[in-house]
CSV table of C-alpha atoms in Angstrom, one decimal:
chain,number,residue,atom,x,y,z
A,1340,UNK,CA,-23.4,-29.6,-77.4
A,1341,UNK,CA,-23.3,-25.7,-78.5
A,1342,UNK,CA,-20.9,-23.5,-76.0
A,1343,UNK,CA,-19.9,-20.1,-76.2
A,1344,UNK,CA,-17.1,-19.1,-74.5
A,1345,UNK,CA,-15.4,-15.6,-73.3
A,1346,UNK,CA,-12.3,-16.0,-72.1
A,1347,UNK,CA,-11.2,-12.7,-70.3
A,1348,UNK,CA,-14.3,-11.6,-67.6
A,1349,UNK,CA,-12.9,-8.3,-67.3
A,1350,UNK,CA,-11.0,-5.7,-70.0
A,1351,UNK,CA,-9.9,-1.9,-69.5
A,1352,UNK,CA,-8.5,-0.2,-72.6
A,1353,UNK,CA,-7.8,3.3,-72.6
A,1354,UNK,CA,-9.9,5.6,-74.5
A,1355,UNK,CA,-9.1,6.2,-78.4
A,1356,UNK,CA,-7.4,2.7,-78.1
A,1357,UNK,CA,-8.5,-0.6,-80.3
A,1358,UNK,CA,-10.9,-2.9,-78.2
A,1359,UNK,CA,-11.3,-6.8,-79.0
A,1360,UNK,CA,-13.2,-8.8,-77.0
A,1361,UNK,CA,-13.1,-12.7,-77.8
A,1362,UNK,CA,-15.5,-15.4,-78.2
A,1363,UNK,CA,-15.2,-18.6,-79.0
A,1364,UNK,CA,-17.8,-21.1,-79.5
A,1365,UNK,CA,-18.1,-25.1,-80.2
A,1366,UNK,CA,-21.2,-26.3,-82.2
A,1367,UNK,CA,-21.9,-29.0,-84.5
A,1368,UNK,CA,-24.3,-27.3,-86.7
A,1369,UNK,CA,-24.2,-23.9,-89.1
A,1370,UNK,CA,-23.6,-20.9,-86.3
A,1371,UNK,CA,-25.2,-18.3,-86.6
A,1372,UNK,CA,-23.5,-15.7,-83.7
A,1373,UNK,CA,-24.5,-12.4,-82.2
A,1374,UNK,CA,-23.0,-9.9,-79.6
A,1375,UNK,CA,-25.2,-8.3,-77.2
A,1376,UNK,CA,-24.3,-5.3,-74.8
A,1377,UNK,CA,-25.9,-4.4,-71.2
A,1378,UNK,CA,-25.3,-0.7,-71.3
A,1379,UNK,CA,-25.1,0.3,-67.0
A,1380,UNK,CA,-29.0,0.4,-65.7
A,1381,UNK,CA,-30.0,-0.5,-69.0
A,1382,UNK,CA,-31.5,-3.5,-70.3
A,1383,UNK,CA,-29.6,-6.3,-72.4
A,1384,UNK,CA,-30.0,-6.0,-75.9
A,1385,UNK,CA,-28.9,-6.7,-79.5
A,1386,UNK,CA,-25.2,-5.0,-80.5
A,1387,UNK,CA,-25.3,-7.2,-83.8
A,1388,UNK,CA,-25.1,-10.5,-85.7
A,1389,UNK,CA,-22.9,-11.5,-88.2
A,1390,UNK,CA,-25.1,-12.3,-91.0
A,1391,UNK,CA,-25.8,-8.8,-91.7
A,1392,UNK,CA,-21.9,-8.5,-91.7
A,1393,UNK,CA,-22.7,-4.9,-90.7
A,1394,UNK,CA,-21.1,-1.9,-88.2
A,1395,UNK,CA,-23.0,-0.7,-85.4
A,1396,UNK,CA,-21.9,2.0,-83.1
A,1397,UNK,CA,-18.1,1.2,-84.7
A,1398,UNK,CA,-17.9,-2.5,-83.6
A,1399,UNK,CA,-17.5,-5.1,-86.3
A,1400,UNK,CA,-17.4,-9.0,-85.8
A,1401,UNK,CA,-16.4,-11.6,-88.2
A,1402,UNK,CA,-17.1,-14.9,-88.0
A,1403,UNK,CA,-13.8,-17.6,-88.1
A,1404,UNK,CA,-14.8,-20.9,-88.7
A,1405,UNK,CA,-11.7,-22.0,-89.0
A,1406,UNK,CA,-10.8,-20.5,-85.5
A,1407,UNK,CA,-14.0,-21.1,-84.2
A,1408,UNK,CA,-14.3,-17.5,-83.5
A,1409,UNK,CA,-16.6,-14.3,-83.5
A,1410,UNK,CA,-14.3,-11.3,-81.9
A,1411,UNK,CA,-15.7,-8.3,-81.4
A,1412,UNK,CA,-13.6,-5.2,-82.3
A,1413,UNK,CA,-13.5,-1.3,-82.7
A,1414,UNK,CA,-10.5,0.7,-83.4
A,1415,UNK,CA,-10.9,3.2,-81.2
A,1416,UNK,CA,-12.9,3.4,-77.8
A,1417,UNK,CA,-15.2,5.4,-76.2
A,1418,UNK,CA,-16.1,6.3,-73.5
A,1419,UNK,CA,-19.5,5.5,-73.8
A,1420,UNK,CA,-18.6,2.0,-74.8
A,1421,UNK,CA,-18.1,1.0,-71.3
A,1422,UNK,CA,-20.4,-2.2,-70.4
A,1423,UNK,CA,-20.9,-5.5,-70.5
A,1424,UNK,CA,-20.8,-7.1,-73.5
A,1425,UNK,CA,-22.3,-11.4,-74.3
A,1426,UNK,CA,-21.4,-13.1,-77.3
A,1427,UNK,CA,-25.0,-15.2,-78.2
A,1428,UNK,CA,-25.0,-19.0,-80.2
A,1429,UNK,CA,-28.4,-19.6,-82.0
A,1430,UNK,CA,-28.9,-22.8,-82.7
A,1431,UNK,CA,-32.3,-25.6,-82.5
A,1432,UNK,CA,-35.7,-23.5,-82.8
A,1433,UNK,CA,-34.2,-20.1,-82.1
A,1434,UNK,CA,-32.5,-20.4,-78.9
A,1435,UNK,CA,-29.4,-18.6,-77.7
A,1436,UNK,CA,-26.9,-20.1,-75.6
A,1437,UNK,CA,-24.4,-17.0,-73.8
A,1438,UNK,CA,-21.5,-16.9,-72.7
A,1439,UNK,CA,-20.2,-15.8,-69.2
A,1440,UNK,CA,-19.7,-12.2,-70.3
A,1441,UNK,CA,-17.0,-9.7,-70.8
A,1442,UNK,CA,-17.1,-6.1,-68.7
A,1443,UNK,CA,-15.7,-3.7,-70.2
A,1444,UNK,CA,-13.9,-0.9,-68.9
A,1445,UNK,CA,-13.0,2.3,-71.0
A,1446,UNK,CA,-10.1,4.0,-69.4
A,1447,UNK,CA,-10.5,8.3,-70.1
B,1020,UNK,CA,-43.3,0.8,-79.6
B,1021,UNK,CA,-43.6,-0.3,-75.9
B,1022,UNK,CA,-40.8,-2.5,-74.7
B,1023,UNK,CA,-41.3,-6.4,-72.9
B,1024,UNK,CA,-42.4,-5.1,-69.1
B,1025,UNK,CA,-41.4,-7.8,-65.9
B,1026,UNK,CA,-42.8,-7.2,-62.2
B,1027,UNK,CA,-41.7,-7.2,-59.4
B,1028,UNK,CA,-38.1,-5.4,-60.3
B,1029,UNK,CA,-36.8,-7.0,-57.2
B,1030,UNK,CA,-38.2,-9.4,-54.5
B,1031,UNK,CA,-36.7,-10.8,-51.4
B,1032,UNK,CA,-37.5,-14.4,-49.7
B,1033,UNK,CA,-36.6,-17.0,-47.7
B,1034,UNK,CA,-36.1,-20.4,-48.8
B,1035,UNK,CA,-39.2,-22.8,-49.1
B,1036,UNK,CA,-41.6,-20.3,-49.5
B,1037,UNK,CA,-42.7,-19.1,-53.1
B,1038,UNK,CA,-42.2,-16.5,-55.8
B,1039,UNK,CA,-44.2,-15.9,-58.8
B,1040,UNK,CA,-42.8,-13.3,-61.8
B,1041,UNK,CA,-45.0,-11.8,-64.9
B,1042,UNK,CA,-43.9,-10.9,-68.1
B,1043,UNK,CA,-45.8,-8.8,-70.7
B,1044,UNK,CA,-43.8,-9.1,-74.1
B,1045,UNK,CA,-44.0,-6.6,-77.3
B,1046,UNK,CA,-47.2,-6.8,-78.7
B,1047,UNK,CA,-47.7,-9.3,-82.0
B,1048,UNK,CA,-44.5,-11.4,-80.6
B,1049,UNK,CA,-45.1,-15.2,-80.8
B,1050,UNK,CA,-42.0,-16.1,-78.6
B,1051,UNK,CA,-41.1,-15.9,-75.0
B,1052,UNK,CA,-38.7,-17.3,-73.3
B,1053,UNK,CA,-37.6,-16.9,-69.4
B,1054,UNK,CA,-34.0,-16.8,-68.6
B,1055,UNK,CA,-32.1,-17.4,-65.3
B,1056,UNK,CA,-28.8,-15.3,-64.9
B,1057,UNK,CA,-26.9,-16.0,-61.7
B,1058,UNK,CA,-24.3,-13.1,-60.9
B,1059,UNK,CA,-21.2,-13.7,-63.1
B,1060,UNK,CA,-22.8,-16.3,-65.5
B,1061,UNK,CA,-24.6,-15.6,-68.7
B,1062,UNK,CA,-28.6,-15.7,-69.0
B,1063,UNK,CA,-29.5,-19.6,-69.3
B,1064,UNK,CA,-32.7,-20.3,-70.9
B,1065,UNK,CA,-35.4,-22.0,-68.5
B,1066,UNK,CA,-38.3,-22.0,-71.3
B,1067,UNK,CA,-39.3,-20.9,-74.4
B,1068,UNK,CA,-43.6,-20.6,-75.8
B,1069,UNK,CA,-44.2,-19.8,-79.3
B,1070,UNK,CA,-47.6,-18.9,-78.7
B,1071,UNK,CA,-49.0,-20.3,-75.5
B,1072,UNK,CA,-47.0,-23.8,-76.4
B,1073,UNK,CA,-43.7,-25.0,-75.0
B,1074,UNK,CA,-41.2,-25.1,-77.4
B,1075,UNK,CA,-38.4,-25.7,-75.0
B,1076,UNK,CA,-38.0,-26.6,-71.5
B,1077,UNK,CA,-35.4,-28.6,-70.9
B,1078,UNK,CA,-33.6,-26.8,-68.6
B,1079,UNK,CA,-36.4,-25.9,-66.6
B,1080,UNK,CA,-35.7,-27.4,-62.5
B,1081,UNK,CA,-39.6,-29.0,-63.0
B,1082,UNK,CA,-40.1,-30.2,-59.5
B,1083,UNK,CA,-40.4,-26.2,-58.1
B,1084,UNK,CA,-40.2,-24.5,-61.8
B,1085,UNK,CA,-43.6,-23.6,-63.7
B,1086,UNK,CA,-44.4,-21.2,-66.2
B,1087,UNK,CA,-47.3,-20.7,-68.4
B,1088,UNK,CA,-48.5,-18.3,-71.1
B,1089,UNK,CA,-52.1,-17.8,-70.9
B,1090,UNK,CA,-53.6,-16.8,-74.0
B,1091,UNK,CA,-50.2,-16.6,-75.6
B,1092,UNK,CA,-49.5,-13.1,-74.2
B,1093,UNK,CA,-48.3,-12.4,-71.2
B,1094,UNK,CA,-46.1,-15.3,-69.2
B,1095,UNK,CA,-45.7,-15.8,-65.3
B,1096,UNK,CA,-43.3,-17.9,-64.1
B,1097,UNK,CA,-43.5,-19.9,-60.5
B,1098,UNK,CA,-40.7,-21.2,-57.9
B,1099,UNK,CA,-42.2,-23.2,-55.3
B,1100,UNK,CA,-40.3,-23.9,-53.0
B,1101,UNK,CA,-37.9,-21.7,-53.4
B,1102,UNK,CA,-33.9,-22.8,-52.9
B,1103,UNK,CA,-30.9,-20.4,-51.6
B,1104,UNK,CA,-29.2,-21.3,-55.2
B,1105,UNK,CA,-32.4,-19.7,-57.2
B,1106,UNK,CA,-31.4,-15.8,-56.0
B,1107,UNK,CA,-31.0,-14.8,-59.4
B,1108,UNK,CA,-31.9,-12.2,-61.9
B,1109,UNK,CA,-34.8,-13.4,-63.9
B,1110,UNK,CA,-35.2,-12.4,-67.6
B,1111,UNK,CA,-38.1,-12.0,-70.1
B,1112,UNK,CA,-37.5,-12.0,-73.6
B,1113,UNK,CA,-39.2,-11.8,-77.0
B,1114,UNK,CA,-39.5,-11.9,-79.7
B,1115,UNK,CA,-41.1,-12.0,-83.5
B,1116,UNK,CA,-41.8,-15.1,-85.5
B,1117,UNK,CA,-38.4,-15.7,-87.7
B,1118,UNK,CA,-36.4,-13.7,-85.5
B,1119,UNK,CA,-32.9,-15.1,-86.8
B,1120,UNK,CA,-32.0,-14.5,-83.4
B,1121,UNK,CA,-32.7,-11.2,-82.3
B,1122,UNK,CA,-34.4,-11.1,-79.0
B,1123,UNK,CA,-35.9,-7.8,-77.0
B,1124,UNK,CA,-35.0,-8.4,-73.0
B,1125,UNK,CA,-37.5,-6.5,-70.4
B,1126,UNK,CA,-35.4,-5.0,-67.0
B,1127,UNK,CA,-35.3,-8.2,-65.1
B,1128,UNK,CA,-36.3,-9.3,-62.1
B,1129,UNK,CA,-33.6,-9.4,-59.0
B,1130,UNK,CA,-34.6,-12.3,-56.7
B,1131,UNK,CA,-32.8,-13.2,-53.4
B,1132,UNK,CA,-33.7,-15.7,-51.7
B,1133,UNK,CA,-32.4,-15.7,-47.7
């Protein structure tokens, strides 16, 4: 069965420092992964997916299959990058299976 | 373009009695889906239409779940009776055919159930 799984529920970096948040998933098929952000009163939505192998608002995400892996990193932090961030597993007739979540916290 | 639009935004009530949620997704969006996020946990998909058919809804408790999609537009989704362990935030999503994944999410709807 397809899991997604983010290990650390809560991370504070200090502004201008590198952020990585982790995600690890388990799934039989081809993944096909995405991060998604909830932005404080806002609603959820897409951060990005790894198939456009692009950057969006400074984050990047390569996908490990050897690892199993789809980390999210920046290499410096914001401010404004303060909130909760869900790594996504598409898999059968485009579903997405989350994981728990990671909140973070930007330190000024 | 106008984004996927949920009522209520919040609703209190106490167990046994029911709740009913609507969902009005971007216009010219073939999917919907309805997700359940308990505080702490991840949304978990309860049901997904393409259109007004059920694609998915295995996860769906059946025996006080419903949901429907009239028309293949806007989506309501029932809980009779309702349980403490349903207090929840209740999502909408959609999204357009061949999506690859990329889903638009409407505010939510906070139930608590007392």
């Amino acid at each position: 069965a397809q899991r997604v799984t983010q290990p650390e529920k809560l991370l504070s970096v200090f502004k201008g420092a590198p952020v990585e948040l982790k995600c690890n998933y388990s799934y039989s098929g081809s993944p096909e992964l995405f991060w998604y952000v909830q932005y404080s009163r806002q609603r959820l939505q897409l951060l990005l997916r790894h198939i456009s192998r692009e950057s969006i608002k400074g984050f990047t995400a390569d996908l490990n299959k050897g690892e199993t892996s789809f980390h999210l990193k920046k290499p410096f932090a914001q401010e404004e990058d303060s909130a909760m961030y869900y790594c996504a597993l598409l898999f059968g007739n485009e579903k997405l299976t989350f994981g728990t979540g990671t909140r973070l916290t930007i330190i000024p | 373009e106008a984004g996927v639009a949920q009522s209520p935004r919040y609703k209190i009530i106490e167990k046994r009695q029911s709740v009913a949620f609507w969902c009005n997704p971007i216009s010219g969006h073939a999917t919907l889906y309805w997700y359940q996020q308990i505080l702490g946990q991840g949304p978990k998909l309860l049901i997904q239409f393409q259109n007004n058919g059920v694609v998915d809804d295995s996860q769906l408790p059946k025996d006080r779940f419903s949901a429907e999609r009239l028309k293949g537009v806007d989506s309501t989704l029932k809980i009779q009776p309702a349980k403490l362990e349903d207090s929840a935030v209740y999502l909408c999503a959609s999204s357009p055919r061949g999506s690859l994944g990329e889903q638009y999410f409407g505010p939510g709807t906070r139930l608590t159930v007392t």
